[in-house]
mmCIF file of C-alpha atoms and ligand atoms in Angstrom:
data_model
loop_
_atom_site.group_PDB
_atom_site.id
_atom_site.type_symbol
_atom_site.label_atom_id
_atom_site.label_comp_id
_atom_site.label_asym_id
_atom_site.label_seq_id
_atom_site.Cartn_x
_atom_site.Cartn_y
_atom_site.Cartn_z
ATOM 1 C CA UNK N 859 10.645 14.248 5.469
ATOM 2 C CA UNK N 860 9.080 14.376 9.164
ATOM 3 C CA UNK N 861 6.069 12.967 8.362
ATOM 4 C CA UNK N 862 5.276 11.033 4.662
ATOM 5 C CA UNK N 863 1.583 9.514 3.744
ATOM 6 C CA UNK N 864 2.479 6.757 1.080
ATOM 7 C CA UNK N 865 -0.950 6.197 -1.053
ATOM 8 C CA UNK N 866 -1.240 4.065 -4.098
ATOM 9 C CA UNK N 867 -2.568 5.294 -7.199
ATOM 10 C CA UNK N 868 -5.107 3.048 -9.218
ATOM 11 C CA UNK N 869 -6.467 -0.365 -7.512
ATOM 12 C CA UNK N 870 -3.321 -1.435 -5.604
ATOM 13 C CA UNK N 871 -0.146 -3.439 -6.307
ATOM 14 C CA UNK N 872 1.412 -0.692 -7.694
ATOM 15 C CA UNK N 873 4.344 -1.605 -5.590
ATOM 16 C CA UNK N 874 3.961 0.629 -2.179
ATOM 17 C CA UNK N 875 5.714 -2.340 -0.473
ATOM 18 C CA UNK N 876 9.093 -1.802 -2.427
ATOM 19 C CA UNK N 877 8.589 1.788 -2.061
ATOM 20 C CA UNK N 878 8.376 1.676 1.817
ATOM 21 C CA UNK N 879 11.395 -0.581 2.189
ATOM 22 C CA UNK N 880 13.645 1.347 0.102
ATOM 23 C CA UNK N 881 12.490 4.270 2.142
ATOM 24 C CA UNK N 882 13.035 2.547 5.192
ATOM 25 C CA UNK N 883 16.660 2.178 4.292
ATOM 26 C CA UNK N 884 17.376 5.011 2.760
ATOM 27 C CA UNK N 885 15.924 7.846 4.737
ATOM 28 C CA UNK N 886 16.510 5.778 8.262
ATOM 29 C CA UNK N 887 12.823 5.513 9.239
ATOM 30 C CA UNK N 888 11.917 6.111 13.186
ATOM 31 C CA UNK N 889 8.530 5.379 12.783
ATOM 32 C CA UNK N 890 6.283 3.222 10.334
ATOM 33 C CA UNK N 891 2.292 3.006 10.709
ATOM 34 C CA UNK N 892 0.449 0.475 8.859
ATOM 35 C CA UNK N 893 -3.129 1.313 8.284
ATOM 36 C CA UNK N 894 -6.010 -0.878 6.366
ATOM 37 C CA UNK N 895 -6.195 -4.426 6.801
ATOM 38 C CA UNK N 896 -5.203 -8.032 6.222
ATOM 39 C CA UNK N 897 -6.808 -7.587 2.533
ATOM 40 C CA UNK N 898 -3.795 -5.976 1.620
ATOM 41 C CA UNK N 899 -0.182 -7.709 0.434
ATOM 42 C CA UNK N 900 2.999 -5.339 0.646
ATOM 43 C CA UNK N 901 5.710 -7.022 -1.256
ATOM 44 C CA UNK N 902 9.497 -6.420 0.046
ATOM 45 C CA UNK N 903 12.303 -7.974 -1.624
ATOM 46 C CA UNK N 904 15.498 -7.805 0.694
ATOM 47 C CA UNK N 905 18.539 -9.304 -0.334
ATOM 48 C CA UNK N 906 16.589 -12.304 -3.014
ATOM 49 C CA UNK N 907 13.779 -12.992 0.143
ATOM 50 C CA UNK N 908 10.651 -12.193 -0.498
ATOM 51 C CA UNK N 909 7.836 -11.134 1.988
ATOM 52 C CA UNK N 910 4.351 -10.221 1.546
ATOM 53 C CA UNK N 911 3.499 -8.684 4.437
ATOM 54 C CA UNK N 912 -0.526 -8.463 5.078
ATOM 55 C CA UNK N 913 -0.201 -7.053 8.881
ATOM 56 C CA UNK N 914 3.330 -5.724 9.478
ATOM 57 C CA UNK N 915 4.334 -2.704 8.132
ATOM 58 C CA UNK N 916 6.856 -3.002 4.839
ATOM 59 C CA UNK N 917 9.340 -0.801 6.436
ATOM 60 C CA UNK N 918 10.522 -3.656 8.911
ATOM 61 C CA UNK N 919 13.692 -4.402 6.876
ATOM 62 C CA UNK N 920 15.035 -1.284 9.036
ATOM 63 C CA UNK N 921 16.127 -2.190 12.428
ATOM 64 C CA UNK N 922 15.906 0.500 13.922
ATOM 65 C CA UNK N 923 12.268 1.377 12.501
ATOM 66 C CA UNK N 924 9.398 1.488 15.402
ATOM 67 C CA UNK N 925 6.479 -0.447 13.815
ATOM 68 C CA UNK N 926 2.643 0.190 14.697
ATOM 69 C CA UNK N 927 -0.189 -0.774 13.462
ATOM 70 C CA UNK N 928 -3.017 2.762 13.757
ATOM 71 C CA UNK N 929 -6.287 2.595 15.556
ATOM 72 C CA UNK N 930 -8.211 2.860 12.381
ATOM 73 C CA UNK N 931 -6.657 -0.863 10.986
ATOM 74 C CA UNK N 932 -8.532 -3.980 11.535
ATOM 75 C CA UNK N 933 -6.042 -6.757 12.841
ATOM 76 C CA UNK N 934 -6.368 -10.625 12.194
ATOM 77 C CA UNK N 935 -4.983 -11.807 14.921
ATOM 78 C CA UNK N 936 -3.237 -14.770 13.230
ATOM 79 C CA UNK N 937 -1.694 -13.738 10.608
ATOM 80 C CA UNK N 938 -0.173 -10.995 12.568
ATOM 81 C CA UNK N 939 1.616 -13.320 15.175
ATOM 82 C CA UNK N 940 2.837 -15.096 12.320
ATOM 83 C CA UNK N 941 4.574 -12.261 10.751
ATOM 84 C CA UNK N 942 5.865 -10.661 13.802
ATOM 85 C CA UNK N 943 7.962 -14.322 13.784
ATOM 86 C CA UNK N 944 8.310 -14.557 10.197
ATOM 87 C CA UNK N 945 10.587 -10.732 10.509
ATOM 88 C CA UNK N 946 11.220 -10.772 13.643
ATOM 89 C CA UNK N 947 9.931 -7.345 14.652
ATOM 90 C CA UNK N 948 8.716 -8.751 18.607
ATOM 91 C CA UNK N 949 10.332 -6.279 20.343
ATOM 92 C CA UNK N 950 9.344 -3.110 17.824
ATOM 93 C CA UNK N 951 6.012 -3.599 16.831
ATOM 94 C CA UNK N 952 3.012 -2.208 18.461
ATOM 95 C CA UNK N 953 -0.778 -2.347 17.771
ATOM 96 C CA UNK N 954 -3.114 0.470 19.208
ATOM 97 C CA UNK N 955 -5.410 -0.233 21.805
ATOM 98 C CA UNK N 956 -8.231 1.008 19.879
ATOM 99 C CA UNK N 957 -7.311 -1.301 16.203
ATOM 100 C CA UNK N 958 -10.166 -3.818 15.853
ATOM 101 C CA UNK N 959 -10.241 -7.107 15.240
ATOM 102 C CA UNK N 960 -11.236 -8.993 11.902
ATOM 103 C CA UNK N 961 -12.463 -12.739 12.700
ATOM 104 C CA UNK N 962 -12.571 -16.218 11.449
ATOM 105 C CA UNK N 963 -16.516 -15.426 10.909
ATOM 106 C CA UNK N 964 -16.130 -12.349 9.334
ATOM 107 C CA UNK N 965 -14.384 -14.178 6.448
ATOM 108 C CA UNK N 966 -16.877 -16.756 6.333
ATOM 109 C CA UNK N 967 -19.310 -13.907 5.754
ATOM 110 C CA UNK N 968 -17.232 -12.206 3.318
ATOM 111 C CA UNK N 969 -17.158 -15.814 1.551
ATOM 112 C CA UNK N 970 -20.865 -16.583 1.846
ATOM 113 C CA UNK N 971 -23.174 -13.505 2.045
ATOM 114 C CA UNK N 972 -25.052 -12.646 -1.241
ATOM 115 C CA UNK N 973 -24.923 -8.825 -0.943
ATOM 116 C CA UNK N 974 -21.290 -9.140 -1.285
ATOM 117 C CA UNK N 975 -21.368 -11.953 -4.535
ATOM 118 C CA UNK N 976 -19.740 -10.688 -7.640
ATOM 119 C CA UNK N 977 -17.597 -8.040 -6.075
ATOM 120 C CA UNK N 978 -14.987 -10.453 -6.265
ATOM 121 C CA UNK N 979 -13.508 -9.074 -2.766
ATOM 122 C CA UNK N 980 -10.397 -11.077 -1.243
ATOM 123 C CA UNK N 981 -12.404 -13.270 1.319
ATOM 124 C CA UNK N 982 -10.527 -11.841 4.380
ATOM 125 C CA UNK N 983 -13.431 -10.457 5.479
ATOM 126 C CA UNK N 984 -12.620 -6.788 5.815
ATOM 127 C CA UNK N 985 -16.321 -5.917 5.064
ATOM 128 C CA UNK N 986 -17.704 -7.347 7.191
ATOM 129 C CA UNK N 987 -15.327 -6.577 10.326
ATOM 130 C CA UNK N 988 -15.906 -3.079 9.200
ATOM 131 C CA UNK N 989 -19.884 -3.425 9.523
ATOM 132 C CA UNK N 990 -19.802 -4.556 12.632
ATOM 133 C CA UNK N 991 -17.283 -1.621 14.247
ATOM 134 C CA UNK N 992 -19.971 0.466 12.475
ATOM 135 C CA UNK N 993 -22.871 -1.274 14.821
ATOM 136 C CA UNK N 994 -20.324 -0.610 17.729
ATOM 137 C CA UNK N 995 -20.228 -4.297 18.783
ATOM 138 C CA UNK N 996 -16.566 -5.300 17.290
ATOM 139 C CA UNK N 997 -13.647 -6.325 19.586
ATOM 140 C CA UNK N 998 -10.951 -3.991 19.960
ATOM 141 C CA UNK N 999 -7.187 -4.911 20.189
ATOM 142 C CA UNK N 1000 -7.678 -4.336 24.035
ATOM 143 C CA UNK N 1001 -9.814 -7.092 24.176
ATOM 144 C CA UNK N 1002 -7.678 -9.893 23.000
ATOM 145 C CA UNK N 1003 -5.181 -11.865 25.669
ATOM 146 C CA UNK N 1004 -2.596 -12.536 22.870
ATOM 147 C CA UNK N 1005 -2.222 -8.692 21.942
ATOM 148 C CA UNK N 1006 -1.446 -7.609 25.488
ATOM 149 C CA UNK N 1007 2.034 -7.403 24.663
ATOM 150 C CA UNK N 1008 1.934 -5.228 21.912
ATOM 151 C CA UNK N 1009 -0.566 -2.782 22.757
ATOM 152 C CA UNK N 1010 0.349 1.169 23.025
ATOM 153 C CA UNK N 1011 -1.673 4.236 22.487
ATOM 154 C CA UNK N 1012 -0.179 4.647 18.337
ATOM 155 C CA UNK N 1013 -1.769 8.451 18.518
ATOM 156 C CA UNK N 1014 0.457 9.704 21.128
ATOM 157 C CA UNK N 1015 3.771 7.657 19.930
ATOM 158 C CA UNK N 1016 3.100 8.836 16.223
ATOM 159 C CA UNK N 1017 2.124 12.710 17.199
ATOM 160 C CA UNK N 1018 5.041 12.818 20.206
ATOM 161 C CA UNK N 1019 7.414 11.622 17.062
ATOM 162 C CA UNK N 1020 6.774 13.957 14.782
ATOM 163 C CA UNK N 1021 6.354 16.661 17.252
ATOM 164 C CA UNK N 1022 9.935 15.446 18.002
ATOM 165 C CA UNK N 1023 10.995 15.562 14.235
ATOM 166 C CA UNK N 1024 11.312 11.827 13.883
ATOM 167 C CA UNK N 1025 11.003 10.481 9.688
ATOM 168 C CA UNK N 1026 7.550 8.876 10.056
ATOM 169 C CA UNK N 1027 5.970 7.273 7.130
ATOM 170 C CA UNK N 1028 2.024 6.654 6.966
ATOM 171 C CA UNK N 1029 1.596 3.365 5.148
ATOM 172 C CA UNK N 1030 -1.253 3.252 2.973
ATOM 173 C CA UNK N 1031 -2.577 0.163 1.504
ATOM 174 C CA UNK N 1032 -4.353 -0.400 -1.515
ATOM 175 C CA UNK N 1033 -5.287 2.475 -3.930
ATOM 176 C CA UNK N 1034 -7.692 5.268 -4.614
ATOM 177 C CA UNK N 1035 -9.820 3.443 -7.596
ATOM 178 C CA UNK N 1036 -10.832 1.256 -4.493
ATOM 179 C CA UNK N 1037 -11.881 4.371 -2.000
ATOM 180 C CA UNK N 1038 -15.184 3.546 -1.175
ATOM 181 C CA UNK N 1039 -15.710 6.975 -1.471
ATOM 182 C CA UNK N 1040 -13.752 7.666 -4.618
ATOM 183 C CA UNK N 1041 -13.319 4.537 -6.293
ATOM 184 C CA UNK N 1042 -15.529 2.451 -8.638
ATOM 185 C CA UNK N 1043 -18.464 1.522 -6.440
ATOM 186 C CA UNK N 1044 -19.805 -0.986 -5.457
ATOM 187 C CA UNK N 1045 -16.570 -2.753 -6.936
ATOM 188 C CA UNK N 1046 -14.170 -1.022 -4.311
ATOM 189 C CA UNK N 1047 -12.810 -1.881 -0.767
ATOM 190 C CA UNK N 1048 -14.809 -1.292 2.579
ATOM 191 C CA UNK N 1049 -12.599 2.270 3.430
ATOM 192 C CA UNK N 1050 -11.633 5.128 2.726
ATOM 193 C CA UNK N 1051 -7.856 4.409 0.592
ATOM 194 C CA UNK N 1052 -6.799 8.562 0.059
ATOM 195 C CA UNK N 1053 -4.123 10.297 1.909
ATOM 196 C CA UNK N 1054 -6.699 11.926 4.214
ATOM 197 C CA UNK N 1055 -7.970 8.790 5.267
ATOM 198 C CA UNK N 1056 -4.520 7.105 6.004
ATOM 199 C CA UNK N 1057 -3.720 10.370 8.318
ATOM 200 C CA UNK N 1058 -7.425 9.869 10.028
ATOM 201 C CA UNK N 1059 -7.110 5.933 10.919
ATOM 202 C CA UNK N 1060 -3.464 6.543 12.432
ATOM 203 C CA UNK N 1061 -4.438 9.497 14.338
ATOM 204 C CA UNK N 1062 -2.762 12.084 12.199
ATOM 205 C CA UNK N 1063 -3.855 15.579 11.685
ATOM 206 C CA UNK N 1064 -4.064 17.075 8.398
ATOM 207 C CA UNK N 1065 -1.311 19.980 9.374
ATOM 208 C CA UNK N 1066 1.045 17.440 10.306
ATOM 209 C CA UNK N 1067 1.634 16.064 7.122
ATOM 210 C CA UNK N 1068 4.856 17.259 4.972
ATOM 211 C CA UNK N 1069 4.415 14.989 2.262
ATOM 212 C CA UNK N 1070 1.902 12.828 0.483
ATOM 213 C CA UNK N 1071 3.658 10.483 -2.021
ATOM 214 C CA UNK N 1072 1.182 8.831 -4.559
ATOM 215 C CA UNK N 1073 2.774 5.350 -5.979
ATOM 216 C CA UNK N 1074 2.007 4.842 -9.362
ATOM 217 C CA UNK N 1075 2.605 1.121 -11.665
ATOM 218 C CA UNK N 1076 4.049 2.137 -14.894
ATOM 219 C CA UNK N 1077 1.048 -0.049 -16.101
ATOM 220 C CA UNK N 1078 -2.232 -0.358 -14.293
ATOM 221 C CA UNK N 1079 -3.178 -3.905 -12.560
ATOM 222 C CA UNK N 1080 -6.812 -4.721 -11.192
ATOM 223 C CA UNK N 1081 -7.763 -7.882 -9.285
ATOM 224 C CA UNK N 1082 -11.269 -8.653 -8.953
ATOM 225 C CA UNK N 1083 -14.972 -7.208 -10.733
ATOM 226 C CA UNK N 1084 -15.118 -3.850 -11.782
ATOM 227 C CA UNK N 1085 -14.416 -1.479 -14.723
ATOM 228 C CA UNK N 1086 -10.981 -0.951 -15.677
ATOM 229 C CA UNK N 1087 -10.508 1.305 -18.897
ATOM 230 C CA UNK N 1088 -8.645 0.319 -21.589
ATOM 231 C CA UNK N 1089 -8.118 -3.150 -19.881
ATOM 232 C CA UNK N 1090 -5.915 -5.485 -22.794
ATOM 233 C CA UNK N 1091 -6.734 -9.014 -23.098
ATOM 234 C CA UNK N 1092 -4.824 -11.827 -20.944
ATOM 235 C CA UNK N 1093 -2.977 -13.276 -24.099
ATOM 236 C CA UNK N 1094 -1.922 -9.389 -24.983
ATOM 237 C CA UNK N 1095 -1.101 -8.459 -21.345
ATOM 238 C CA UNK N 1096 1.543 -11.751 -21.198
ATOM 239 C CA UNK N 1097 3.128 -10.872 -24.578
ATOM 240 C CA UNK N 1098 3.597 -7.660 -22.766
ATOM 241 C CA UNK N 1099 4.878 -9.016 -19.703
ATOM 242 C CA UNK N 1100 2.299 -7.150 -17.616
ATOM 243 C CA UNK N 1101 0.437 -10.764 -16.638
ATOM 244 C CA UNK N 1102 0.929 -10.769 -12.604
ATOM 245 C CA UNK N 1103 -0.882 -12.606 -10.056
ATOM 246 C CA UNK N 1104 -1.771 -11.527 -6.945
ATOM 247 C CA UNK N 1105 0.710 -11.411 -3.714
ATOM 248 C CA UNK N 1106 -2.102 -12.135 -1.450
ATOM 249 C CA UNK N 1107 -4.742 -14.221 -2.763
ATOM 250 C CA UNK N 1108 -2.696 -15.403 -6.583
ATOM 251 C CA UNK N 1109 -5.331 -14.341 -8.385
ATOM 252 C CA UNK N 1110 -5.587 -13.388 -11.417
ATOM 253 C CA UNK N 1111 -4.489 -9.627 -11.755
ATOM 254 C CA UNK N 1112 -6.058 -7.977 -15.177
ATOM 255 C CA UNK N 1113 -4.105 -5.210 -17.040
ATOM 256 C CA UNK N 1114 -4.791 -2.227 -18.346
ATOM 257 C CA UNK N 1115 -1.957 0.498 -19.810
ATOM 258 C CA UNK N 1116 -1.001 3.456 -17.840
ATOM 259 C CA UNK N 1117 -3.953 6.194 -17.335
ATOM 260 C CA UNK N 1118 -2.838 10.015 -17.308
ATOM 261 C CA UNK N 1119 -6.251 11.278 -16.556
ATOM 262 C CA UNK N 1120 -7.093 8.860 -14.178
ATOM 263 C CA UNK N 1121 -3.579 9.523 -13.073
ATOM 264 C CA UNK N 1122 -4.201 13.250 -12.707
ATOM 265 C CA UNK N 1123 -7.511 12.852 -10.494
ATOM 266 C CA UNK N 1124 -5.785 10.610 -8.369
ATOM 267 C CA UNK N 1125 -3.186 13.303 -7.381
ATOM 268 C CA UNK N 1126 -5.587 15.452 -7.090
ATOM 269 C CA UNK N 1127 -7.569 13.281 -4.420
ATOM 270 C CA UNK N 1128 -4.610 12.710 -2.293
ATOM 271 C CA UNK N 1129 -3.302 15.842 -2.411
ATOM 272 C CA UNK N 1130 -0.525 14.598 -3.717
ATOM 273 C CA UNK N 1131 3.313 16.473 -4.078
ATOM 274 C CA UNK N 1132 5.555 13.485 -5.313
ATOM 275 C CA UNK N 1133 5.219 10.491 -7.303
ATOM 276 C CA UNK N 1134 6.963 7.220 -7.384
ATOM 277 C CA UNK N 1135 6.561 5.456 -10.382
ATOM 278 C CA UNK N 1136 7.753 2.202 -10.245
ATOM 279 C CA UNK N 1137 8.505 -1.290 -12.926
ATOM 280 C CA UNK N 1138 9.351 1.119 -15.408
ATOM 281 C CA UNK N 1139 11.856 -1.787 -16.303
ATOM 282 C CA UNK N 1140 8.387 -4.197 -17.102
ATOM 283 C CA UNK N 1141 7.512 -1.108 -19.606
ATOM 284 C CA UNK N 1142 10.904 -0.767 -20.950
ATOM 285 C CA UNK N 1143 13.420 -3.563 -20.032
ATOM 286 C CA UNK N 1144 16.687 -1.724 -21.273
ATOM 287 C CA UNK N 1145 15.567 0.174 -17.561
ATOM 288 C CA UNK N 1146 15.922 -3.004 -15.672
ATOM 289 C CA UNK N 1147 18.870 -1.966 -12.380
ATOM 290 C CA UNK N 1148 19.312 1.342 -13.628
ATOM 291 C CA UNK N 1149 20.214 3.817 -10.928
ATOM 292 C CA UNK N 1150 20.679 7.136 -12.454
ATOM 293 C CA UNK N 1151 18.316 8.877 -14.575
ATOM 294 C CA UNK N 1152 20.402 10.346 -17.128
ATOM 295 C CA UNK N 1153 21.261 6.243 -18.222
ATOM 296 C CA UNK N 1154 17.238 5.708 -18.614
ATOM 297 C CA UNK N 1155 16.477 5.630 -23.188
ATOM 298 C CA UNK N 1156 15.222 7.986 -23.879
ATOM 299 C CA UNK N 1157 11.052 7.026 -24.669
ATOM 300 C CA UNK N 1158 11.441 6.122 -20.440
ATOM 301 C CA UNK N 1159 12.298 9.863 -19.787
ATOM 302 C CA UNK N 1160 9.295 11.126 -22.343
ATOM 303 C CA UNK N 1161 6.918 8.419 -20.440
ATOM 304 C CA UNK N 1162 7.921 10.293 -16.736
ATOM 305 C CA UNK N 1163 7.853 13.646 -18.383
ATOM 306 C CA UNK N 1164 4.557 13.300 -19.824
ATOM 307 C CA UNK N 1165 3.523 11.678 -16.435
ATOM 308 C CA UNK N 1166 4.634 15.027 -14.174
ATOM 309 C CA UNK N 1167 3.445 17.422 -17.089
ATOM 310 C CA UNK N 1168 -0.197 15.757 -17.014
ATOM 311 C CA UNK N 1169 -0.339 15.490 -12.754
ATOM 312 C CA UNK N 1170 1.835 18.694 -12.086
ATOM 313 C CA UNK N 1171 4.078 16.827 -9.402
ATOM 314 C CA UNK N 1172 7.403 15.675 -9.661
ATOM 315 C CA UNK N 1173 8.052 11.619 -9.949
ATOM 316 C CA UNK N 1174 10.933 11.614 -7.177
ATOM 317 C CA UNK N 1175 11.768 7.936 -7.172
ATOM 318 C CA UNK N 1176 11.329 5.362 -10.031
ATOM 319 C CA UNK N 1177 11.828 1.630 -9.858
ATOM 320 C CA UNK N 1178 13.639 -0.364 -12.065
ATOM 321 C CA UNK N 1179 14.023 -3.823 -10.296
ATOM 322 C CA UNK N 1180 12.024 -5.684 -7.563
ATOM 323 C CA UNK N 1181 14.733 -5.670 -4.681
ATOM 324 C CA UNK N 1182 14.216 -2.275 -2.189
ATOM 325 C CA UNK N 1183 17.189 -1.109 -3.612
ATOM 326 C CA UNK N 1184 16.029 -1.010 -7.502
ATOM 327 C CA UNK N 1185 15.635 2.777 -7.205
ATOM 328 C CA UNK N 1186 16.139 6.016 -8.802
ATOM 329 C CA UNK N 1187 16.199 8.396 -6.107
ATOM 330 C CA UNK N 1188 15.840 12.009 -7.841
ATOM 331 C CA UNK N 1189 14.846 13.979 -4.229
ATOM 332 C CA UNK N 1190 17.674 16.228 -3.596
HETATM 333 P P1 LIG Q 1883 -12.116 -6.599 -0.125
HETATM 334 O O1 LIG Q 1883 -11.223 -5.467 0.214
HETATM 335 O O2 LIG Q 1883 -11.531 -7.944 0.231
HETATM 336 O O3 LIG Q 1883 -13.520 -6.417 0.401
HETATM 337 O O4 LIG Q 1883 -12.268 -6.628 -1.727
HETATM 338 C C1 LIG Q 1883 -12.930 -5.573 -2.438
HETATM 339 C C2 LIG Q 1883 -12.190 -5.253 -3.725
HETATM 340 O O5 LIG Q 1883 -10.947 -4.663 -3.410
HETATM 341 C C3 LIG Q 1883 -11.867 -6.489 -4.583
HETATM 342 O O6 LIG Q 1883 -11.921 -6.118 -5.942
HETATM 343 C C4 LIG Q 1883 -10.440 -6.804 -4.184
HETATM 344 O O7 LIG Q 1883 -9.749 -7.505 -5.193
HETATM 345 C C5 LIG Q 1883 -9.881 -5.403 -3.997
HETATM 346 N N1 LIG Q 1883 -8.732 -5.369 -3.085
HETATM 347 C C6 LIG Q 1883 -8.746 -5.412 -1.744
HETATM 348 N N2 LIG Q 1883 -7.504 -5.326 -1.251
HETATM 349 C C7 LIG Q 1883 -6.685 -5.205 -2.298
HETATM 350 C C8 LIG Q 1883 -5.264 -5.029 -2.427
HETATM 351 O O8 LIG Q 1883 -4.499 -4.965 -1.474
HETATM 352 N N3 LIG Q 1883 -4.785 -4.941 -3.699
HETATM 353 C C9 LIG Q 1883 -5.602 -4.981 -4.769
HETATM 354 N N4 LIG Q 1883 -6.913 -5.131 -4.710
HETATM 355 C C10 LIG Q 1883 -7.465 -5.240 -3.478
HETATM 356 MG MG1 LIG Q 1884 -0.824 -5.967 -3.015
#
C-alpha cells in the first residue's frame, strides 16, 4: 500500500479514526497526513484510552509514524498544542508552511452570523476560516510564533516518501454526503470531503495514489440539519442501539439504516477500490471481537455480500469492536 486515501462514506463518524489506527499498527505506517479541520473528531481506542483527536492525525498510536498536517488543512492553533501533549507526538509531527489558521473570531462568526443559522454546523468556525483564505487575507502556519517548530514543506516530505515507497496514508475527515460539492447543500461542510480532494489539500497527485479506501458505518449517523433518508426515530434508533452522540461537539447524532444506493454513488465519487465497513457488531452483536470471517452468522456475511455486490468493491476490513485492534483484516 504506498500511498492509501482513507475517505468516509455518508456524513462522518463512520469510524475512519479506528480504521487509521489499526492501519497504523498493522501495516507499520511511515507517513500519516491529516487533512480538513478542527470540525472533525477521529476516535482511537488504544489499549481502553480513548482519544478524539480534532488536529493530530489518528495514526499516532504508531511510533514510528511521521505525522503532518497538509497545506490544504486549517489549524486551530490551540487545540493542536494540546494534542501534540495529550500523545506525545512533539518530535514527529509537522504542519506545512502553507496550512492556515482557523481563529477565536472565526468561531464567533460561525456561532453568530445569520447566513450560517440552521445549518446546524459545529461552531469551530471552519466556514468562516475558509472564506477568508478565499479573500486571500488568512494567516498561514508561517505566520504564527508558536508553529515555528513544527513547520516543513508536507508536499515534498509526502511526494519524496512515496517516491521512496514509504506506506503513506491520506487521512480524510468527514464524509462525502458533506462535500460541498457532492453532499446535501447548503447542509454540508465548507470543502471538498472526496478522495480527490484529500490528495489536492496534501499535495498529492492523482497518479500517485494506489488505493482509495471508502469507510462505511454498518448504519448511517448524521449530526446536524439536513436530509437523511430513511432516518428512524430517536426512541427506535436506542432500542436499536444505534443512539450515539457526537465525539466532538456530544451532540445529538440522528440515525438512519444502512444506504446501498447512496452507498454505491459514494464509491463511485471517490473512486473508490476497498471498503471498510465497520460496528458490524452494533448491527449484529453475536459479531462483537470476532477476528475471522468465516466465525461471522451468517445474515453478517449476506449484509457485506450484498454491500460489495451493490458498490462492486471488495469490503477488506470490518470492525467488530471499538479498540484499533477490533478488526477483520481480509487483504491478502
Ligand atoms: P461545519 O463543518 O462545522 O461548518 O458544519 C457543517 C455541517 O457538517 C454540520 O451539519 C456539521 O454537523 C457537519 N460536520 C462537520 N464536521 C463533521 C464531522 O467531523 N462529523 C460529522 N459531521 C460533521
Ligand atoms: Mg467524528
Amino acid at each position: 500500500m504506498p500511498c492509501t486515501v482513507i475517505a468516509g462514506s455518508f456524513w462522518g463518524d463512520e469510524g475512519k479514526g479506528k480504521i487509521i489506527s489499526y492501519l497504523a499498527l498493522k501495516d507499520k505506517l511511515d507517513f500519516c497526513v491529516r487533512t480538513g479541520s478542527v470540525n472533525a473528531a477521529h476516535t482511537v481506542w488504544i489499549q481502553s484510552n480513548r482519544y478524539a483527536l480534532h488536529m493530530v492525525p489518528a495514526a499516532f498510536v504508531y511510533k514510528k509514524c511521521r505525522l503532518l498536517i497538509g497545506a490544504g488543512s486549517n489549524v486551530h492553533v490551540a487545540k493542536f498544542l494540546e494534542e501534540v501533549e495529550a500523545t506525545k507526538v512533539k518530535s514527529r509531527i509537522g504542519v506545512d508552511y502553507q496550512a492556515s489558521i482557523i481563529e477565536e473570531k472565526h468561531s464567533i462568526q460561525d456561532k453568530t452570523s445569520a447566513h450560517l443559522k440552521g445549518l446546524g454546523t459545529t461552531g469551530w468556525g471552519v466556514g468562516p476560516a475558509v472564506e477568508e483564505r478565499v479573500r486571500r487575507t488568512a494567516k498561514l502556519a508561517k505566520d504564527i510564533p508558536e508553529l515555528k517548530p513544527y513547520l516543513t514543506d508536507v508536499t515534498t516530505e509526502v511526494n519524496n516518501a512515496i517516491d521512496a515507497d514509504k506506506n503513506v496514508l491520506l487521512e480524510g475527515t468527514q464524509g462525502l454526503m458533506l462535500s460541498l460539492y457532492h453532499g446535501t447543500y447548503p447542509y454540508v461542510t465548507s470543502r471538498d470531503t472526496s478522495a480527490s480532494a484529500i490528495c489536492s489539500e496534501a499535495g498529492v497527485g492523482p497518479t500517485k495514489i494506489d488505493n482509495v479506501l471508502i469507510v462505511f458505518k454498518s448504519f448511517i449517523t448524521r449530526v446536524g440539519t439536513g436530509p437523511l433518508p430513511g432516518e428512524l426515530p430517536k426512541e427506535e434508533a436506542i432500542k436499536r442501539g444505534w443512539f450515539e452522540t457526537a465525539a466532538g461537539t456530544g451532540r445529538e447524532r440522528r440515525s438512519a439504516p444502512f444506504n446501498f444506493e447512496l452507498a454505491k454513488k459514494t464509491v463511485m465519487l471517490n473512486g473508490a477500490t476497498q471498503a471498510a465497513l465497520t460496528k458490524l457488531d452494533i448491527l449484529y452483536p453475536e459479531c462483537k471481537g470476532a477476528k475471522t470471517y468465516d466465525s461471522l452468522p451468517i445474515k453478517a456475511k449476506q449484509f457485506i455480500n450484498e454491500i460489495e455486490k451493490q458498490t462492486g468493491i471488495p469490503v477488506v476490513l470490518i470492525g467488530t469492536g471499538p479498540e484499533a485492534l477490533d478488526i477483520i483484516d481480509r487483504r491478502k
